[in-house]
């Protein structure tokens, strides 16, 4: 498995299709393990990470029925400090904007308060650290919060990273580790003797590889040539995100991530050390549409304003929409498919930035040893092919 069967200059041990943060971390880790690695993407370092806020919210984004995913999320969050330090070094000194600032999830009315109380109880049952605060205690921590805040959960372990810097550093680390980057779109998977054997790119290049990793985010289900039973069931889930700027005179505007559920929608404000304040995000099932809409911007500003009225004073510097790779159970697809030689690293949905360190480690182990680490086994892509077969039986 460690050497290419192909011999030619266009052959490698591993071909990664997709150069978002998940494809890049997979390629970087594979190359660090000594595998000859190529990656194909027309815009490496692009994708959903250019839009994402970068919350590492394993505890505050816990949902009922997702306790297995929680284990994966918590494990990846724990790897972040060492991962960030290693990537900074491997990229030649790039700062990822990793900030151990914690998160405050607040309630604006009695319904929100009940919801947060239930989340707190679930967090405690799962052995997670979070502390209930009164509205006054919340405002003492974050004086810009609205006077009407009714209470909140302080989660000191949910941090943040800047996803754009993360993507840029991963691309640099890949290049420094010898990953061959092809700036073209993979059009078709090559299958030879019932095995994935490479891909044809839209510039006519044919790449051959012993193992192929499909890590194309929300586009992962659209690669031609993948047999039906191996096509990942991912779909795009649109998120609109705003970026405001906090002038130095207003700093520190917020000292940690502040979030709430307002009228059933999540809104969060993520303050960066460089003065950027990210406000996200809508969640819309609209196919491939990435239009920034007046309605989306209005709802985000309205909800963020209820939480932190002073945001209306800040310059609005960017509005953008991206596509999360949603999966049927909100959890990623990590591991081999039913087609030998084809692996998936996709479907990370709301947790792509958080799961980047762990995904890199899991995929590198799979690519070098042929074995998926224990922690990632519940996230086998085959969980969907099995249930599909059963439901059709
Ligand atoms: N994890 C935040 C989001 O997907 O909006």
mmCIF file with all atom_site columns, C-alpha atoms in Angstrom, residues 130-293:
data_model
loop_
_atom_site.group_PDB
_atom_site.id
_atom_site.type_symbol
_atom_site.label_atom_id
_atom_site.label_alt_id
_atom_site.label_comp_id
_atom_site.label_asym_id
_atom_site.label_entity_id
_atom_site.label_seq_id
_atom_site.pdbx_PDB_ins_code
_atom_site.Cartn_x
_atom_site.Cartn_y
_atom_site.Cartn_z
_atom_site.occupancy
_atom_site.B_iso_or_equiv
_atom_site.pdbx_formal_charge
_atom_site.auth_seq_id
_atom_site.auth_comp_id
_atom_site.auth_asym_id
_atom_site.auth_atom_id
_atom_site.pdbx_PDB_model_num
ATOM 1   C CA . UNK A 1 130 ? -20.923 24.113 31.591  1.00 0.00 ? 130 UNK A CA 1
ATOM 2   C CA . UNK A 1 131 ? -22.174 26.535 34.195  1.00 0.00 ? 131 UNK A CA 1
ATOM 3   C CA . UNK A 1 132 ? -25.625 28.127 34.518  1.00 0.00 ? 132 UNK A CA 1
ATOM 4   C CA . UNK A 1 133 ? -25.515 31.924 34.948  1.00 0.00 ? 133 UNK A CA 1
ATOM 5   C CA . UNK A 1 134 ? -28.240 34.439 35.760  1.00 0.00 ? 134 UNK A CA 1
ATOM 6   C CA . UNK A 1 135 ? -28.903 37.265 33.309  1.00 0.00 ? 135 UNK A CA 1
ATOM 7   C CA . UNK A 1 136 ? -26.959 39.636 35.548  1.00 0.00 ? 136 UNK A CA 1
ATOM 8   C CA . UNK A 1 137 ? -23.980 37.275 35.657  1.00 0.00 ? 137 UNK A CA 1
ATOM 9   C CA . UNK A 1 138 ? -24.085 37.005 31.858  1.00 0.00 ? 138 UNK A CA 1
ATOM 10  C CA . UNK A 1 139 ? -23.996 40.785 31.501  1.00 0.00 ? 139 UNK A CA 1
ATOM 11  C CA . UNK A 1 140 ? -21.185 41.051 34.009  1.00 0.00 ? 140 UNK A CA 1
ATOM 12  C CA . UNK A 1 141 ? -19.134 38.786 31.714  1.00 0.00 ? 141 UNK A CA 1
ATOM 13  C CA . UNK A 1 142 ? -20.273 40.502 28.509  1.00 0.00 ? 142 UNK A CA 1
ATOM 14  C CA . UNK A 1 143 ? -21.484 44.072 29.206  1.00 0.00 ? 143 UNK A CA 1
ATOM 15  C CA . UNK A 1 144 ? -22.686 44.583 25.591  1.00 0.00 ? 144 UNK A CA 1
ATOM 16  C CA . UNK A 1 145 ? -25.444 41.969 26.038  1.00 0.00 ? 145 UNK A CA 1
ATOM 17  C CA . UNK A 1 146 ? -29.054 43.173 25.923  1.00 0.00 ? 146 UNK A CA 1
ATOM 18  C CA . UNK A 1 147 ? -30.560 44.055 29.316  1.00 0.00 ? 147 UNK A CA 1
ATOM 19  C CA . UNK A 1 148 ? -33.337 41.500 28.706  1.00 0.00 ? 148 UNK A CA 1
ATOM 20  C CA . UNK A 1 149 ? -31.047 38.440 28.739  1.00 0.00 ? 149 UNK A CA 1
ATOM 21  C CA . UNK A 1 150 ? -32.710 35.911 31.079  1.00 0.00 ? 150 UNK A CA 1
ATOM 22  C CA . UNK A 1 151 ? -29.792 33.626 31.846  1.00 0.00 ? 151 UNK A CA 1
ATOM 23  C CA . UNK A 1 152 ? -27.186 31.619 30.048  1.00 0.00 ? 152 UNK A CA 1
ATOM 24  C CA . UNK A 1 153 ? -24.720 28.799 29.886  1.00 0.00 ? 153 UNK A CA 1
ATOM 25  C CA . UNK A 1 154 ? -21.042 29.528 30.274  1.00 0.00 ? 154 UNK A CA 1
ATOM 26  C CA . UNK A 1 155 ? -18.951 26.972 28.385  1.00 0.00 ? 155 UNK A CA 1
ATOM 27  C CA . UNK A 1 156 ? -15.289 27.735 28.897  1.00 0.00 ? 156 UNK A CA 1
ATOM 28  C CA . UNK A 1 157 ? -14.111 24.846 26.677  1.00 0.00 ? 157 UNK A CA 1
ATOM 29  C CA . UNK A 1 158 ? -15.791 25.895 23.373  1.00 0.00 ? 158 UNK A CA 1
ATOM 30  C CA . UNK A 1 159 ? -13.208 27.977 21.541  1.00 0.00 ? 159 UNK A CA 1
ATOM 31  C CA . UNK A 1 160 ? -12.673 29.345 18.009  1.00 0.00 ? 160 UNK A CA 1
ATOM 32  C CA . UNK A 1 161 ? -10.252 29.328 15.099  1.00 0.00 ? 161 UNK A CA 1
ATOM 33  C CA . UNK A 1 162 ? -10.194 31.503 11.973  1.00 0.00 ? 162 UNK A CA 1
ATOM 34  C CA . UNK A 1 163 ? -11.221 29.091 9.167   1.00 0.00 ? 163 UNK A CA 1
ATOM 35  C CA . UNK A 1 164 ? -9.709  31.249 6.397   1.00 0.00 ? 164 UNK A CA 1
ATOM 36  C CA . UNK A 1 165 ? -6.337  31.244 8.112   1.00 0.00 ? 165 UNK A CA 1
ATOM 37  C CA . UNK A 1 166 ? -6.745  27.534 8.788   1.00 0.00 ? 166 UNK A CA 1
ATOM 38  C CA . UNK A 1 167 ? -7.330  26.853 5.075   1.00 0.00 ? 167 UNK A CA 1
ATOM 39  C CA . UNK A 1 168 ? -4.401  29.037 4.008   1.00 0.00 ? 168 UNK A CA 1
ATOM 40  C CA . UNK A 1 169 ? -2.059  27.368 6.511   1.00 0.00 ? 169 UNK A CA 1
ATOM 41  C CA . UNK A 1 170 ? -3.175  23.873 5.465   1.00 0.00 ? 170 UNK A CA 1
ATOM 42  C CA . UNK A 1 171 ? -2.492  24.703 1.817   1.00 0.00 ? 171 UNK A CA 1
ATOM 43  C CA . UNK A 1 172 ? 0.983   25.979 2.699   1.00 0.00 ? 172 UNK A CA 1
ATOM 44  C CA . UNK A 1 173 ? 1.659   22.909 4.853   1.00 0.00 ? 173 UNK A CA 1
ATOM 45  C CA . UNK A 1 174 ? 0.564   20.625 1.989   1.00 0.00 ? 174 UNK A CA 1
ATOM 46  C CA . UNK A 1 175 ? 2.910   22.382 -0.430  1.00 0.00 ? 175 UNK A CA 1
ATOM 47  C CA . UNK A 1 176 ? 5.805   22.221 2.038   1.00 0.00 ? 176 UNK A CA 1
ATOM 48  C CA . UNK A 1 177 ? 5.120   18.508 2.666   1.00 0.00 ? 177 UNK A CA 1
ATOM 49  C CA . UNK A 1 178 ? 5.335   17.771 -1.069  1.00 0.00 ? 178 UNK A CA 1
ATOM 50  C CA . UNK A 1 179 ? 1.650   17.313 -1.903  1.00 0.00 ? 179 UNK A CA 1
ATOM 51  C CA . UNK A 1 180 ? 1.226   17.794 -5.666  1.00 0.00 ? 180 UNK A CA 1
ATOM 52  C CA . UNK A 1 181 ? -1.638  20.258 -6.106  1.00 0.00 ? 181 UNK A CA 1
ATOM 53  C CA . UNK A 1 182 ? -3.588  20.134 -9.391  1.00 0.00 ? 182 UNK A CA 1
ATOM 54  C CA . UNK A 1 183 ? -5.654  23.289 -9.840  1.00 0.00 ? 183 UNK A CA 1
ATOM 55  C CA . UNK A 1 184 ? -8.425  21.635 -11.823 1.00 0.00 ? 184 UNK A CA 1
ATOM 56  C CA . UNK A 1 185 ? -11.754 19.961 -11.116 1.00 0.00 ? 185 UNK A CA 1
ATOM 57  C CA . UNK A 1 186 ? -11.990 16.191 -10.887 1.00 0.00 ? 186 UNK A CA 1
ATOM 58  C CA . UNK A 1 187 ? -14.618 15.276 -13.471 1.00 0.00 ? 187 UNK A CA 1
ATOM 59  C CA . UNK A 1 188 ? -14.738 11.498 -13.302 1.00 0.00 ? 188 UNK A CA 1
ATOM 60  C CA . UNK A 1 189 ? -13.454 8.776  -11.020 1.00 0.00 ? 189 UNK A CA 1
ATOM 61  C CA . UNK A 1 190 ? -11.395 6.171  -12.846 1.00 0.00 ? 190 UNK A CA 1
ATOM 62  C CA . UNK A 1 191 ? -12.358 2.611  -11.945 1.00 0.00 ? 191 UNK A CA 1
ATOM 63  C CA . UNK A 1 192 ? -10.101 -0.201 -13.124 1.00 0.00 ? 192 UNK A CA 1
ATOM 64  C CA . UNK A 1 193 ? -10.781 -3.867 -12.381 1.00 0.00 ? 193 UNK A CA 1
ATOM 65  C CA . UNK A 1 194 ? -13.490 -2.936 -9.855  1.00 0.00 ? 194 UNK A CA 1
ATOM 66  C CA . UNK A 1 195 ? -11.159 -0.644 -7.946  1.00 0.00 ? 195 UNK A CA 1
ATOM 67  C CA . UNK A 1 196 ? -10.802 3.144  -7.736  1.00 0.00 ? 196 UNK A CA 1
ATOM 68  C CA . UNK A 1 197 ? -7.636  3.949  -9.660  1.00 0.00 ? 197 UNK A CA 1
ATOM 69  C CA . UNK A 1 198 ? -7.523  7.748  -10.031 1.00 0.00 ? 198 UNK A CA 1
ATOM 70  C CA . UNK A 1 199 ? -9.479  10.519 -11.707 1.00 0.00 ? 199 UNK A CA 1
ATOM 71  C CA . UNK A 1 200 ? -9.823  12.471 -14.925 1.00 0.00 ? 200 UNK A CA 1
ATOM 72  C CA . UNK A 1 201 ? -9.553  16.235 -14.428 1.00 0.00 ? 201 UNK A CA 1
ATOM 73  C CA . UNK A 1 202 ? -11.390 18.863 -16.462 1.00 0.00 ? 202 UNK A CA 1
ATOM 74  C CA . UNK A 1 203 ? -8.093  20.103 -17.948 1.00 0.00 ? 203 UNK A CA 1
ATOM 75  C CA . UNK A 1 204 ? -7.633  16.650 -19.505 1.00 0.00 ? 204 UNK A CA 1
ATOM 76  C CA . UNK A 1 205 ? -5.060  15.409 -16.950 1.00 0.00 ? 205 UNK A CA 1
ATOM 77  C CA . UNK A 1 206 ? -5.429  11.765 -15.970 1.00 0.00 ? 206 UNK A CA 1
ATOM 78  C CA . UNK A 1 207 ? -4.245  11.060 -12.453 1.00 0.00 ? 207 UNK A CA 1
ATOM 79  C CA . UNK A 1 208 ? -3.648  7.566  -11.170 1.00 0.00 ? 208 UNK A CA 1
ATOM 80  C CA . UNK A 1 209 ? -3.428  6.562  -7.526  1.00 0.00 ? 209 UNK A CA 1
ATOM 81  C CA . UNK A 1 210 ? -3.545  3.464  -5.361  1.00 0.00 ? 210 UNK A CA 1
ATOM 82  C CA . UNK A 1 211 ? -6.107  5.075  -3.068  1.00 0.00 ? 211 UNK A CA 1
ATOM 83  C CA . UNK A 1 212 ? -8.570  7.885  -3.709  1.00 0.00 ? 212 UNK A CA 1
ATOM 84  C CA . UNK A 1 213 ? -10.157 10.045 -1.008  1.00 0.00 ? 213 UNK A CA 1
ATOM 85  C CA . UNK A 1 214 ? -13.322 11.903 -1.975  1.00 0.00 ? 214 UNK A CA 1
ATOM 86  C CA . UNK A 1 215 ? -13.400 15.029 0.208   1.00 0.00 ? 215 UNK A CA 1
ATOM 87  C CA . UNK A 1 216 ? -15.322 17.494 -1.923  1.00 0.00 ? 216 UNK A CA 1
ATOM 88  C CA . UNK A 1 217 ? -17.707 18.848 0.725   1.00 0.00 ? 217 UNK A CA 1
ATOM 89  C CA . UNK A 1 218 ? -21.261 19.410 -0.502  1.00 0.00 ? 218 UNK A CA 1
ATOM 90  C CA . UNK A 1 219 ? -20.107 18.469 -4.052  1.00 0.00 ? 219 UNK A CA 1
ATOM 91  C CA . UNK A 1 220 ? -18.989 14.985 -2.974  1.00 0.00 ? 220 UNK A CA 1
ATOM 92  C CA . UNK A 1 221 ? -22.078 13.294 -4.389  1.00 0.00 ? 221 UNK A CA 1
ATOM 93  C CA . UNK A 1 222 ? -21.572 14.767 -7.868  1.00 0.00 ? 222 UNK A CA 1
ATOM 94  C CA . UNK A 1 223 ? -18.377 13.079 -9.082  1.00 0.00 ? 223 UNK A CA 1
ATOM 95  C CA . UNK A 1 224 ? -19.120 11.053 -12.218 1.00 0.00 ? 224 UNK A CA 1
ATOM 96  C CA . UNK A 1 225 ? -17.987 7.442  -12.347 1.00 0.00 ? 225 UNK A CA 1
ATOM 97  C CA . UNK A 1 226 ? -18.662 6.608  -8.694  1.00 0.00 ? 226 UNK A CA 1
ATOM 98  C CA . UNK A 1 227 ? -20.781 3.430  -8.512  1.00 0.00 ? 227 UNK A CA 1
ATOM 99  C CA . UNK A 1 228 ? -24.262 4.094  -7.087  1.00 0.00 ? 228 UNK A CA 1
ATOM 100 C CA . UNK A 1 229 ? -23.598 2.161  -3.862  1.00 0.00 ? 229 UNK A CA 1
ATOM 101 C CA . UNK A 1 230 ? -20.560 4.338  -3.057  1.00 0.00 ? 230 UNK A CA 1
ATOM 102 C CA . UNK A 1 231 ? -22.077 7.766  -3.830  1.00 0.00 ? 231 UNK A CA 1
ATOM 103 C CA . UNK A 1 232 ? -22.082 9.759  -0.566  1.00 0.00 ? 232 UNK A CA 1
ATOM 104 C CA . UNK A 1 233 ? -25.526 10.984 0.522   1.00 0.00 ? 233 UNK A CA 1
ATOM 105 C CA . UNK A 1 234 ? -24.495 14.596 1.092   1.00 0.00 ? 234 UNK A CA 1
ATOM 106 C CA . UNK A 1 235 ? -26.528 17.665 0.258   1.00 0.00 ? 235 UNK A CA 1
ATOM 107 C CA . UNK A 1 236 ? -25.805 21.397 0.393   1.00 0.00 ? 236 UNK A CA 1
ATOM 108 C CA . UNK A 1 237 ? -27.200 23.317 3.381   1.00 0.00 ? 237 UNK A CA 1
ATOM 109 C CA . UNK A 1 238 ? -26.846 27.015 2.766   1.00 0.00 ? 238 UNK A CA 1
ATOM 110 C CA . UNK A 1 239 ? -25.496 29.314 5.466   1.00 0.00 ? 239 UNK A CA 1
ATOM 111 C CA . UNK A 1 240 ? -25.398 33.101 5.146   1.00 0.00 ? 240 UNK A CA 1
ATOM 112 C CA . UNK A 1 241 ? -22.807 34.817 7.312   1.00 0.00 ? 241 UNK A CA 1
ATOM 113 C CA . UNK A 1 242 ? -21.947 38.476 7.974   1.00 0.00 ? 242 UNK A CA 1
ATOM 114 C CA . UNK A 1 243 ? -18.668 40.060 8.947   1.00 0.00 ? 243 UNK A CA 1
ATOM 115 C CA . UNK A 1 244 ? -18.611 43.286 10.955  1.00 0.00 ? 244 UNK A CA 1
ATOM 116 C CA . UNK A 1 245 ? -15.573 45.240 12.117  1.00 0.00 ? 245 UNK A CA 1
ATOM 117 C CA . UNK A 1 246 ? -15.029 46.380 15.679  1.00 0.00 ? 246 UNK A CA 1
ATOM 118 C CA . UNK A 1 247 ? -13.105 49.704 15.623  1.00 0.00 ? 247 UNK A CA 1
ATOM 119 C CA . UNK A 1 248 ? -10.281 49.802 18.213  1.00 0.00 ? 248 UNK A CA 1
ATOM 120 C CA . UNK A 1 249 ? -12.181 52.436 20.213  1.00 0.00 ? 249 UNK A CA 1
ATOM 121 C CA . UNK A 1 250 ? -15.017 49.895 20.825  1.00 0.00 ? 250 UNK A CA 1
ATOM 122 C CA . UNK A 1 251 ? -12.754 47.018 21.870  1.00 0.00 ? 251 UNK A CA 1
ATOM 123 C CA . UNK A 1 252 ? -13.219 44.688 23.616  1.00 0.00 ? 252 UNK A CA 1
ATOM 124 C CA . UNK A 1 253 ? -16.736 44.613 22.204  1.00 0.00 ? 253 UNK A CA 1
ATOM 125 C CA . UNK A 1 254 ? -17.216 40.944 23.127  1.00 0.00 ? 254 UNK A CA 1
ATOM 126 C CA . UNK A 1 255 ? -14.585 38.803 24.788  1.00 0.00 ? 255 UNK A CA 1
ATOM 127 C CA . UNK A 1 256 ? -15.972 35.362 23.852  1.00 0.00 ? 256 UNK A CA 1
ATOM 128 C CA . UNK A 1 257 ? -18.398 33.777 21.393  1.00 0.00 ? 257 UNK A CA 1
ATOM 129 C CA . UNK A 1 258 ? -21.956 34.727 22.259  1.00 0.00 ? 258 UNK A CA 1
ATOM 130 C CA . UNK A 1 259 ? -24.880 32.778 20.884  1.00 0.00 ? 259 UNK A CA 1
ATOM 131 C CA . UNK A 1 260 ? -28.596 32.174 21.274  1.00 0.00 ? 260 UNK A CA 1
ATOM 132 C CA . UNK A 1 261 ? -31.579 30.559 19.650  1.00 0.00 ? 261 UNK A CA 1
ATOM 133 C CA . UNK A 1 262 ? -33.910 33.353 18.563  1.00 0.00 ? 262 UNK A CA 1
ATOM 134 C CA . UNK A 1 263 ? -37.371 32.351 17.232  1.00 0.00 ? 263 UNK A CA 1
ATOM 135 C CA . UNK A 1 264 ? -35.994 28.870 16.528  1.00 0.00 ? 264 UNK A CA 1
ATOM 136 C CA . UNK A 1 265 ? -32.901 30.032 14.582  1.00 0.00 ? 265 UNK A CA 1
ATOM 137 C CA . UNK A 1 266 ? -29.327 29.870 15.808  1.00 0.00 ? 266 UNK A CA 1
ATOM 138 C CA . UNK A 1 267 ? -27.480 33.152 15.868  1.00 0.00 ? 267 UNK A CA 1
ATOM 139 C CA . UNK A 1 268 ? -23.898 33.514 17.012  1.00 0.00 ? 268 UNK A CA 1
ATOM 140 C CA . UNK A 1 269 ? -21.355 36.317 17.263  1.00 0.00 ? 269 UNK A CA 1
ATOM 141 C CA . UNK A 1 270 ? -17.718 35.277 17.078  1.00 0.00 ? 270 UNK A CA 1
ATOM 142 C CA . UNK A 1 271 ? -15.221 38.020 17.994  1.00 0.00 ? 271 UNK A CA 1
ATOM 143 C CA . UNK A 1 272 ? -11.723 37.658 16.560  1.00 0.00 ? 272 UNK A CA 1
ATOM 144 C CA . UNK A 1 273 ? -8.610  39.128 18.100  1.00 0.00 ? 273 UNK A CA 1
ATOM 145 C CA . UNK A 1 274 ? -8.063  41.213 14.929  1.00 0.00 ? 274 UNK A CA 1
ATOM 146 C CA . UNK A 1 275 ? -11.365 43.069 15.404  1.00 0.00 ? 275 UNK A CA 1
ATOM 147 C CA . UNK A 1 276 ? -13.478 41.008 12.993  1.00 0.00 ? 276 UNK A CA 1
ATOM 148 C CA . UNK A 1 277 ? -16.899 40.071 14.384  1.00 0.00 ? 277 UNK A CA 1
ATOM 149 C CA . UNK A 1 278 ? -18.555 37.187 12.531  1.00 0.00 ? 278 UNK A CA 1
ATOM 150 C CA . UNK A 1 279 ? -22.342 36.889 12.726  1.00 0.00 ? 279 UNK A CA 1
ATOM 151 C CA . UNK A 1 280 ? -23.887 33.630 11.558  1.00 0.00 ? 280 UNK A CA 1
ATOM 152 C CA . UNK A 1 281 ? -25.686 31.780 10.274  1.00 0.00 ? 281 UNK A CA 1
ATOM 153 C CA . UNK A 1 282 ? -28.809 30.970 8.373   1.00 0.00 ? 282 UNK A CA 1
ATOM 154 C CA . UNK A 1 283 ? -29.580 27.324 7.639   1.00 0.00 ? 283 UNK A CA 1
ATOM 155 C CA . UNK A 1 284 ? -31.458 26.883 4.371   1.00 0.00 ? 284 UNK A CA 1
ATOM 156 C CA . UNK A 1 285 ? -32.262 23.856 2.223   1.00 0.00 ? 285 UNK A CA 1
ATOM 157 C CA . UNK A 1 286 ? -32.104 25.585 -1.165  1.00 0.00 ? 286 UNK A CA 1
ATOM 158 C CA . UNK A 1 287 ? -29.916 23.318 -3.241  1.00 0.00 ? 287 UNK A CA 1
ATOM 159 C CA . UNK A 1 288 ? -26.884 24.971 -4.809  1.00 0.00 ? 288 UNK A CA 1
ATOM 160 C CA . UNK A 1 289 ? -28.059 28.540 -4.317  1.00 0.00 ? 289 UNK A CA 1
ATOM 161 C CA . UNK A 1 290 ? -25.423 30.803 -2.720  1.00 0.00 ? 290 UNK A CA 1
ATOM 162 C CA . UNK A 1 291 ? -27.202 34.131 -3.119  1.00 0.00 ? 291 UNK A CA 1
ATOM 163 C CA . UNK A 1 292 ? -26.910 36.517 -0.206  1.00 0.00 ? 292 UNK A CA 1
ATOM 164 C CA . UNK A 1 293 ? -30.492 37.666 0.317   1.00 0.00 ? 293 UNK A CA 1
#
